[in-house]
mmCIF file of C-alpha atoms in Angstrom:
data_model
loop_
_atom_site.group_PDB
_atom_site.id
_atom_site.type_symbol
_atom_site.label_atom_id
_atom_site.label_comp_id
_atom_site.label_asym_id
_atom_site.label_seq_id
_atom_site.Cartn_x
_atom_site.Cartn_y
_atom_site.Cartn_z
ATOM 1 C CA MET A 65 27.005 -245.800 58.823
ATOM 2 C CA THR A 66 23.422 -244.714 59.442
ATOM 3 C CA GLN A 67 22.191 -247.990 57.984
ATOM 4 C CA SER A 68 24.330 -249.957 60.433
ATOM 5 C CA LEU A 69 23.018 -247.954 63.381
ATOM 6 C CA ILE A 70 19.386 -247.966 62.280
ATOM 7 C CA PRO A 71 18.837 -250.720 59.693
ATOM 8 C CA LEU A 72 15.681 -250.361 57.611
ATOM 9 C CA SER A 73 14.541 -253.798 58.730
ATOM 10 C CA GLN A 74 14.375 -252.575 62.352
ATOM 11 C CA ARG A 75 13.389 -248.947 61.749
ATOM 12 C CA GLN A 76 10.034 -247.902 63.133
ATOM 13 C CA PRO A 77 7.681 -246.269 60.602
ATOM 14 C CA VAL A 78 7.152 -242.565 61.203
ATOM 15 C CA SER A 79 3.449 -243.262 61.728
ATOM 16 C CA VAL A 80 4.315 -245.424 64.751
ATOM 17 C CA LEU A 81 6.481 -242.651 66.197
ATOM 18 C CA ASN A 82 3.718 -240.120 65.645
ATOM 19 C CA ASP A 83 1.270 -242.378 67.421
ATOM 20 C CA SER A 84 3.713 -242.888 70.314
ATOM 21 C CA LEU A 85 4.846 -239.291 70.808
ATOM 22 C CA ASP A 86 1.913 -237.110 69.723
ATOM 23 C CA LEU A 87 -0.729 -236.967 72.464
ATOM 24 C CA ASP A 88 -3.178 -235.432 69.968
ATOM 25 C CA HIS A 89 -2.734 -238.167 67.350
ATOM 26 C CA GLY A 90 -5.218 -241.033 67.127
ATOM 27 C CA ASP A 91 -7.202 -241.719 70.303
ATOM 28 C CA SER A 92 -6.200 -238.370 71.797
ATOM 29 C CA LEU A 93 -8.690 -238.408 74.681
ATOM 30 C CA SER A 94 -7.365 -241.710 75.975
ATOM 31 C CA LYS A 95 -3.754 -240.629 75.496
ATOM 32 C CA ARG A 96 -4.203 -237.345 77.330
ATOM 33 C CA GLY A 97 -6.033 -239.012 80.185
ATOM 34 C CA GLY A 98 -3.360 -241.675 80.527
ATOM 35 C CA PHE A 99 -0.616 -239.040 80.395
ATOM 36 C CA LEU A 100 -2.192 -236.909 83.127
ATOM 37 C CA ILE A 101 -2.972 -239.883 85.377
ATOM 38 C CA MET A 102 0.504 -241.424 85.126
ATOM 39 C CA LEU A 103 2.187 -238.034 85.488
ATOM 40 C CA THR A 104 0.236 -237.234 88.642
ATOM 41 C CA LEU A 105 0.976 -240.645 90.139
ATOM 42 C CA SER A 106 4.670 -240.424 89.269
ATOM 43 C CA ALA A 107 4.786 -236.920 90.793
ATOM 44 C CA VAL A 108 3.217 -238.112 94.053
ATOM 45 C CA ILE A 109 5.640 -241.062 94.212
ATOM 46 C CA ALA A 110 8.648 -238.877 93.396
ATOM 47 C CA ILE A 111 7.755 -236.208 95.961
ATOM 48 C CA ALA A 112 7.116 -238.844 98.623
ATOM 49 C CA GLY A 113 10.514 -240.364 97.833
ATOM 50 C CA ILE A 114 12.142 -236.942 98.021
ATOM 51 C CA LEU A 115 10.601 -236.073 101.377
ATOM 52 C CA THR A 116 11.526 -239.471 102.850
ATOM 53 C CA ASP A 117 14.976 -239.404 101.199
ATOM 54 C CA SER A 118 14.238 -242.768 99.535
ATOM 55 C CA THR A 119 16.229 -243.460 96.365
ATOM 56 C CA ALA A 120 14.229 -246.604 95.571
ATOM 57 C CA THR A 121 10.944 -244.679 95.681
ATOM 58 C CA VAL A 122 12.294 -241.943 93.423
ATOM 59 C CA ILE A 123 13.501 -244.555 90.927
ATOM 60 C CA GLY A 124 10.009 -246.029 90.897
ATOM 61 C CA ALA A 125 8.633 -242.619 89.959
ATOM 62 C CA MET A 126 11.151 -242.315 87.114
ATOM 63 C CA ILE A 127 10.034 -245.620 85.591
ATOM 64 C CA ILE A 128 6.378 -244.623 85.240
ATOM 65 C CA ALA A 129 6.903 -240.910 84.470
ATOM 66 C CA PRO A 130 5.517 -240.135 80.965
ATOM 67 C CA LEU A 131 7.060 -236.676 80.617
ATOM 68 C CA ALA A 132 9.703 -237.855 78.142
ATOM 69 C CA THR A 133 6.964 -238.609 75.589
ATOM 70 C CA PRO A 134 6.033 -235.007 74.680
ATOM 71 C CA ILE A 135 9.669 -233.917 75.010
ATOM 72 C CA GLN A 136 10.699 -236.426 72.348
ATOM 73 C CA GLY A 137 7.618 -235.313 70.417
ATOM 74 C CA ILE A 138 9.263 -231.885 70.201
ATOM 75 C CA GLY A 139 12.285 -233.536 68.586
ATOM 76 C CA LEU A 140 10.136 -235.418 66.084
ATOM 77 C CA GLY A 141 8.237 -232.239 65.207
ATOM 78 C CA ILE A 142 11.522 -230.433 64.586
ATOM 79 C CA VAL A 143 12.853 -233.183 62.323
ATOM 80 C CA THR A 144 9.653 -233.509 60.274
ATOM 81 C CA GLY A 145 9.121 -229.748 60.210
ATOM 82 C CA HIS A 146 5.696 -229.859 61.875
ATOM 83 C CA LEU A 147 5.449 -226.759 64.049
ATOM 84 C CA SER A 148 2.028 -227.834 65.295
ATOM 85 C CA LEU A 149 3.517 -231.012 66.823
ATOM 86 C CA VAL A 150 6.278 -228.970 68.455
ATOM 87 C CA LEU A 151 3.784 -226.522 69.970
ATOM 88 C CA ARG A 152 1.393 -229.255 71.135
ATOM 89 C CA SER A 153 4.242 -231.166 72.735
ATOM 90 C CA MET A 154 5.534 -228.020 74.433
ATOM 91 C CA PHE A 155 2.049 -227.413 75.836
ATOM 92 C CA TRP A 156 1.953 -230.888 77.411
ATOM 93 C CA VAL A 157 5.471 -230.471 78.792
ATOM 94 C CA ALA A 158 4.488 -227.148 80.368
ATOM 95 C CA THR A 159 1.296 -228.714 81.753
ATOM 96 C CA GLY A 160 3.282 -231.566 83.255
ATOM 97 C CA MET A 161 5.787 -229.165 84.803
ATOM 98 C CA LEU A 162 2.998 -227.152 86.415
ATOM 99 C CA ILE A 163 1.308 -230.250 87.859
ATOM 100 C CA VAL A 164 4.486 -231.608 89.454
ATOM 101 C CA ILE A 165 5.644 -228.259 90.845
ATOM 102 C CA VAL A 166 2.237 -227.464 92.360
ATOM 103 C CA LEU A 167 2.098 -230.914 93.980
ATOM 104 C CA GLY A 168 5.605 -230.333 95.364
ATOM 105 C CA VAL A 169 4.547 -227.013 96.891
ATOM 106 C CA VAL A 170 1.458 -228.636 98.438
ATOM 107 C CA PHE A 171 3.403 -231.591 99.856
ATOM 108 C CA SER A 172 6.065 -229.266 101.301
ATOM 109 C CA ALA A 173 3.467 -228.103 103.830
ATOM 110 C CA ILE A 174 3.710 -231.459 105.633
ATOM 111 C CA ILE A 175 7.454 -231.130 106.295
ATOM 112 C CA ALA A 176 7.846 -231.194 110.070
ATOM 113 C CA ASP A 177 11.465 -230.029 110.096
ATOM 114 C CA PRO A 178 12.376 -227.747 107.150
ATOM 115 C CA ALA A 179 16.012 -227.789 108.302
ATOM 116 C CA SER A 180 16.175 -231.475 107.350
ATOM 117 C CA LEU A 181 16.068 -230.475 103.677
ATOM 118 C CA SER A 182 19.680 -229.284 103.920
ATOM 119 C CA THR A 183 20.818 -232.876 104.563
ATOM 120 C CA ASN A 184 18.297 -234.618 102.293
ATOM 121 C CA SER A 185 20.350 -236.318 99.562
ATOM 122 C CA GLN A 186 17.389 -236.378 97.144
ATOM 123 C CA ILE A 187 17.307 -232.590 97.292
ATOM 124 C CA THR A 188 20.976 -231.651 97.617
ATOM 125 C CA SER A 189 21.914 -233.874 94.652
ATOM 126 C CA ARG A 190 19.487 -231.977 92.404
ATOM 127 C CA THR A 191 20.069 -228.347 93.347
ATOM 128 C CA ALA A 192 23.563 -227.844 91.928
ATOM 129 C CA PRO A 193 23.642 -229.291 88.384
ATOM 130 C CA GLY A 194 26.827 -229.200 86.361
ATOM 131 C CA LEU A 195 28.031 -229.789 82.825
ATOM 132 C CA LEU A 196 28.380 -233.523 83.435
ATOM 133 C CA ASP A 197 24.639 -233.692 84.152
ATOM 134 C CA LEU A 198 23.974 -232.266 80.688
ATOM 135 C CA LEU A 199 26.387 -234.692 79.014
ATOM 136 C CA ALA A 200 24.805 -237.638 80.810
ATOM 137 C CA ALA A 201 21.340 -236.448 79.777
ATOM 138 C CA ILE A 202 22.393 -236.190 76.126
ATOM 139 C CA ALA A 203 23.738 -239.754 76.203
ATOM 140 C CA THR A 204 20.568 -240.991 77.899
ATOM 141 C CA GLY A 205 18.352 -239.106 75.460
ATOM 142 C CA THR A 206 20.259 -240.617 72.548
ATOM 143 C CA ALA A 207 19.688 -244.093 73.941
ATOM 144 C CA GLY A 208 15.983 -243.347 74.360
ATOM 145 C CA ALA A 209 15.608 -242.007 70.828
ATOM 146 C CA PHE A 210 17.400 -245.042 69.381
ATOM 147 C CA ALA A 211 15.094 -247.302 71.369
ATOM 148 C CA LEU A 212 12.088 -245.520 69.857
ATOM 149 C CA ALA A 213 13.456 -245.554 66.323
ATOM 150 C CA ARG A 214 14.384 -249.266 66.352
ATOM 151 C CA ARG A 215 11.936 -252.085 66.953
ATOM 152 C CA ASP A 216 14.559 -254.340 68.526
ATOM 153 C CA LEU A 217 15.607 -251.865 71.250
ATOM 154 C CA SER A 218 12.280 -251.230 72.954
ATOM 155 C CA ALA A 219 13.382 -253.390 75.919
ATOM 156 C CA VAL A 220 15.879 -250.719 77.010
ATOM 157 C CA LEU A 221 13.244 -248.017 77.507
ATOM 158 C CA PRO A 222 12.700 -248.782 81.240
ATOM 159 C CA GLY A 223 16.438 -248.331 81.805
ATOM 160 C CA VAL A 224 16.357 -245.042 79.911
ATOM 161 C CA ALA A 225 13.427 -243.902 82.065
ATOM 162 C CA ILE A 226 15.495 -244.545 85.189
ATOM 163 C CA ALA A 227 18.577 -242.808 83.822
ATOM 164 C CA ILE A 228 16.863 -239.591 82.718
ATOM 165 C CA SER A 229 15.709 -237.445 85.620
ATOM 166 C CA LEU A 230 12.609 -235.420 84.723
ATOM 167 C CA VAL A 231 9.903 -235.599 87.382
ATOM 168 C CA PRO A 232 12.179 -235.716 90.505
ATOM 169 C CA PRO A 233 13.866 -232.347 89.784
ATOM 170 C CA LEU A 234 10.452 -230.755 89.284
ATOM 171 C CA GLY A 235 9.339 -232.283 92.582
ATOM 172 C CA VAL A 236 12.369 -230.694 94.242
ATOM 173 C CA VAL A 237 11.481 -227.359 92.609
ATOM 174 C CA GLY A 238 8.031 -227.521 94.206
ATOM 175 C CA VAL A 239 9.264 -228.647 97.619
ATOM 176 C CA THR A 240 11.986 -226.001 97.808
ATOM 177 C CA LEU A 241 9.620 -223.293 96.566
ATOM 178 C CA GLY A 242 7.168 -224.285 99.269
ATOM 179 C CA GLN A 243 9.928 -223.736 101.839
ATOM 180 C CA GLY A 244 11.076 -220.443 100.325
ATOM 181 C CA ASP A 245 14.399 -221.856 99.114
ATOM 182 C CA TRP A 246 14.663 -219.932 95.857
ATOM 183 C CA ASN A 247 18.272 -220.945 95.160
ATOM 184 C CA GLY A 248 17.448 -224.630 95.524
ATOM 185 C CA ALA A 249 14.383 -224.251 93.308
ATOM 186 C CA PHE A 250 16.422 -222.500 90.623
ATOM 187 C CA GLY A 251 19.123 -225.185 90.697
ATOM 188 C CA SER A 252 16.566 -227.993 90.365
ATOM 189 C CA LEU A 253 14.793 -226.161 87.550
ATOM 190 C CA MET A 254 18.113 -225.811 85.717
ATOM 191 C CA LEU A 255 18.656 -229.566 86.062
ATOM 192 C CA PHE A 256 15.227 -230.260 84.572
ATOM 193 C CA LEU A 257 15.723 -227.772 81.727
ATOM 194 C CA SER A 258 19.142 -229.220 80.903
ATOM 195 C CA ASN A 259 17.614 -232.694 80.716
ATOM 196 C CA LEU A 260 14.756 -231.371 78.577
ATOM 197 C CA VAL A 261 17.092 -229.660 76.109
ATOM 198 C CA ALA A 262 19.353 -232.730 76.041
ATOM 199 C CA LEU A 263 16.392 -234.967 75.172
ATOM 200 C CA VAL A 264 15.268 -232.655 72.384
ATOM 201 C CA ILE A 265 18.778 -232.427 70.923
ATOM 202 C CA ALA A 266 19.345 -236.180 71.103
ATOM 203 C CA ALA A 267 15.933 -236.968 69.627
ATOM 204 C CA SER A 268 16.452 -234.476 66.792
ATOM 205 C CA ILE A 269 19.828 -235.972 65.871
ATOM 206 C CA VAL A 270 18.711 -239.602 66.051
ATOM 207 C CA PHE A 271 15.441 -239.039 64.194
ATOM 208 C CA THR A 272 17.329 -237.146 61.471
ATOM 209 C CA MET A 273 19.839 -240.006 61.162
ATOM 210 C CA SER A 274 16.911 -242.393 60.951
ATOM 211 C CA GLY A 275 15.675 -240.641 57.824
ATOM 212 C CA TYR A 276 12.405 -239.295 59.223
ATOM 213 C CA ALA A 277 13.200 -235.852 57.805
ATOM 214 C CA LYS A 278 12.772 -237.312 54.293
ATOM 215 C CA GLU A 279 9.501 -239.086 55.024
ATOM 216 C CA PRO A 280 6.481 -238.129 52.905
ATOM 217 C CA GLY A 281 4.648 -235.357 54.715
ATOM 218 C CA SER A 282 7.793 -233.790 56.181
ATOM 219 C CA LEU A 283 7.972 -230.068 55.531
ATOM 220 C CA PRO A 284 10.773 -228.071 53.823
ATOM 221 C CA THR A 285 14.295 -228.080 55.194
ATOM 222 C CA ALA A 286 14.124 -224.348 55.926
ATOM 223 C CA ASN A 287 11.553 -224.928 58.633
ATOM 224 C CA ARG A 288 13.796 -227.491 60.292
ATOM 225 C CA ARG A 289 16.778 -225.175 60.086
ATOM 226 C CA ARG A 290 14.902 -222.516 62.016
ATOM 227 C CA ALA A 291 13.880 -225.102 64.598
ATOM 228 C CA TYR A 292 17.462 -226.382 64.902
ATOM 229 C CA THR A 293 18.604 -222.781 65.446
ATOM 230 C CA VAL A 294 16.116 -222.329 68.261
ATOM 231 C CA VAL A 295 17.227 -225.598 69.884
ATOM 232 C CA GLY A 296 20.869 -224.547 69.523
ATOM 233 C CA VAL A 297 20.210 -221.225 71.253
ATOM 234 C CA LEU A 298 18.321 -222.971 74.070
ATOM 235 C CA ALA A 299 21.173 -225.453 74.470
ATOM 236 C CA LEU A 300 23.626 -222.561 74.749
ATOM 237 C CA LEU A 301 21.481 -220.787 77.345
ATOM 238 C CA VAL A 302 21.371 -223.955 79.444
ATOM 239 C CA THR A 303 24.994 -224.968 78.922
ATOM 240 C CA ILE A 304 26.556 -221.656 79.982
ATOM 241 C CA PRO A 305 25.191 -221.604 83.565
ATOM 242 C CA LEU A 306 25.836 -225.342 83.964
ATOM 243 C CA ALA A 307 29.439 -224.917 82.845
ATOM 244 C CA ALA A 308 29.843 -221.927 85.166
ATOM 245 C CA ASN A 309 28.368 -223.913 88.048
ATOM 246 C CA SER A 310 30.806 -226.758 87.359
ATOM 247 C CA VAL A 311 33.758 -224.355 87.420
ATOM 248 C CA VAL A 312 32.553 -222.791 90.673
ATOM 249 C CA ALA A 313 32.018 -226.218 92.275
ATOM 250 C CA VAL A 314 35.566 -227.291 91.392
ATOM 251 C CA ALA A 315 36.992 -224.016 92.712
ATOM 252 C CA LEU A 316 35.060 -224.243 95.992
ATOM 253 C CA ALA A 317 36.160 -227.851 96.498
ATOM 254 C CA ARG A 318 39.804 -226.897 95.931
ATOM 255 C CA TRP A 319 39.570 -223.902 98.264
ATOM 256 C CA SER A 320 37.828 -226.035 100.922
ATOM 257 C CA VAL A 321 40.777 -228.431 100.968
ATOM 258 C CA GLU A 322 43.265 -225.557 101.163
ATOM 259 C CA ILE A 323 41.324 -223.849 103.969
ATOM 260 C CA GLY A 324 40.943 -227.079 105.941
ATOM 261 C CA ASP A 325 44.630 -227.992 105.632
ATOM 262 C CA SER A 326 45.814 -224.476 106.489
ATOM 263 C CA THR A 327 43.519 -224.302 109.527
ATOM 264 C CA ALA A 328 44.682 -227.709 110.775
ATOM 265 C CA GLU A 329 48.319 -226.553 110.523
ATOM 266 C CA TRP A 330 47.405 -223.293 112.270
ATOM 267 C CA LEU A 331 45.825 -225.174 115.188
ATOM 268 C CA GLY A 332 49.101 -227.054 115.602
ATOM 269 C CA ASP A 333 49.570 -230.137 117.755
ATOM 270 C CA ASP A 334 46.639 -229.527 120.098
ATOM 271 C CA ALA A 335 44.727 -232.813 119.815
ATOM 272 C CA ASP A 336 41.594 -231.254 121.322
ATOM 273 C CA ALA A 337 41.392 -228.531 118.656
ATOM 274 C CA VAL A 338 40.097 -229.901 115.360
ATOM 275 C CA VAL A 339 38.578 -228.675 112.110
ATOM 276 C CA ASP A 340 35.082 -230.151 111.923
ATOM 277 C CA ASP A 341 33.978 -228.785 108.563
ATOM 278 C CA VAL A 342 34.317 -226.030 105.969
ATOM 279 C CA GLN A 343 30.970 -224.783 104.667
ATOM 280 C CA TRP A 344 30.218 -222.198 102.010
ATOM 281 C CA GLN A 345 27.619 -219.459 102.247
ATOM 282 C CA GLY A 346 27.934 -217.856 98.846
ATOM 283 C CA LEU A 347 31.589 -216.818 98.623
ATOM 284 C CA THR A 348 32.051 -216.915 102.391
ATOM 285 C CA ALA A 349 33.832 -219.946 103.843
ATOM 286 C CA VAL A 350 32.782 -220.800 107.391
ATOM 287 C CA ILE A 351 35.373 -222.914 109.228
ATOM 288 C CA ASP A 352 33.755 -224.941 111.993
ATOM 289 C CA VAL A 353 36.375 -225.551 114.693
ATOM 290 C CA THR A 354 36.127 -227.357 118.018
ATOM 291 C CA ALA A 355 38.606 -226.016 120.577
ATOM 292 C CA PRO A 356 38.887 -226.469 124.359
ATOM 293 C CA ASP A 357 37.352 -223.457 126.103
ATOM 294 C CA GLY A 358 37.254 -221.687 122.743
ATOM 295 C CA ALA A 359 41.010 -221.031 122.876
ATOM 296 C CA VAL A 360 42.594 -220.713 119.429
ATOM 297 C CA PRO A 361 45.894 -219.220 118.185
ATOM 298 C CA PRO A 362 45.963 -215.632 116.876
ATOM 299 C CA VAL A 363 43.779 -215.295 113.757
ATOM 300 C CA ASP A 364 46.448 -213.198 112.013
ATOM 301 C CA GLU A 365 48.582 -216.319 111.667
ATOM 302 C CA LEU A 366 45.741 -218.158 109.915
ATOM 303 C CA ARG A 367 45.162 -215.206 107.589
ATOM 304 C CA GLU A 368 48.807 -215.323 106.523
ATOM 305 C CA ARG A 369 48.573 -219.031 105.748
ATOM 306 C CA LEU A 370 45.560 -218.672 103.457
ATOM 307 C CA ASN A 371 46.195 -218.012 99.788
ATOM 308 C CA LEU A 372 42.735 -217.228 98.460
ATOM 309 C CA PRO A 373 41.286 -214.732 95.951
ATOM 310 C CA SER A 374 40.391 -211.356 97.419
ATOM 311 C CA PHE A 375 36.669 -211.861 96.831
ATOM 312 C CA VAL A 376 36.575 -214.914 99.126
ATOM 313 C CA THR A 377 35.671 -214.200 102.759
ATOM 314 C CA VAL A 378 36.663 -216.564 105.565
ATOM 315 C CA VAL A 379 34.956 -216.734 108.952
ATOM 316 C CA LEU A 380 36.044 -218.909 111.887
ATOM 317 C CA GLU A 381 33.249 -220.411 113.994
ATOM 318 C CA VAL A 382 34.530 -221.824 117.294
ATOM 319 C CA ASP A 383 32.444 -224.425 119.117
ATOM 320 C CA GLU A 384 29.376 -223.545 117.004
ATOM 321 C CA GLY A 385 29.110 -220.199 118.752
ATOM 322 C CA THR A 386 31.743 -217.501 118.476
ATOM 323 C CA LYS A 387 32.323 -216.240 114.945
ATOM 324 C CA ILE A 388 35.663 -214.586 114.217
ATOM 325 C CA PRO A 389 36.312 -212.830 110.849
ATOM 326 C CA VAL A 390 39.540 -214.047 109.256
ATOM 327 C CA THR A 391 39.603 -212.245 105.903
#
């Protein structure tokens, strides 16, 4: 089966992969310079796209971002048992992360209206990652590793670059840190780390299937087993919070529907009294209601209609002013 997926006639030699993924292999000075220049440019483009809420600009940054190179280098180092390649690649990943985050913090100083970040789709879509984000990243990383391992699939690499989100989440980390939004920064960092781990896992699996672990110069299997264990632990550490976040997101969505429907029934037939929105502040649901002269039915009736867990708090906000505790 491996031969059908990665035929020997199309398989890249391990020397070509080393030259592509190891920034300290061959003309290292030129490689490092190119990596830093392209990373900085992609970071500036990504952050500009984030601040202007421009999807097209962010996609442009993804295409030229070189951060996947050292991440896949980690996978190759694991498969061939070369700890030095793993450590060098991790250094360049960490350097890239620092550059993008610092630029994001600096650019955040030019934001005229910090409140606009709460409605910026480039930010909100990257601050609450879930398990599906990890699964998509693993699939994308697998496609990228196959494209590297096979000569005939190199044309798909630009599409892989667009699909895997590396620099934009780091840009969001910097921007949100610059505005003191620690929760948003943490969520974006989790998205980046999940994509990083997914790339390493996918690259390790594909490069192993490609036979690079048996190449001359590869080190003993025991070294790789230790590396695989480390990657497995990292994957678990990333997966658990993403899975928990997915469960919480589903629960909040379900409770939002229940709260909105119950409140609409509680308001009755008054056409001027409507439920505008249900927003969450932690485990507190804020029901935004528009009512003529602020007149609403007794809150006790709404409390009886709601069937929510005891740890969920509900607050009624009438005409964006008066706040009335419900539960």
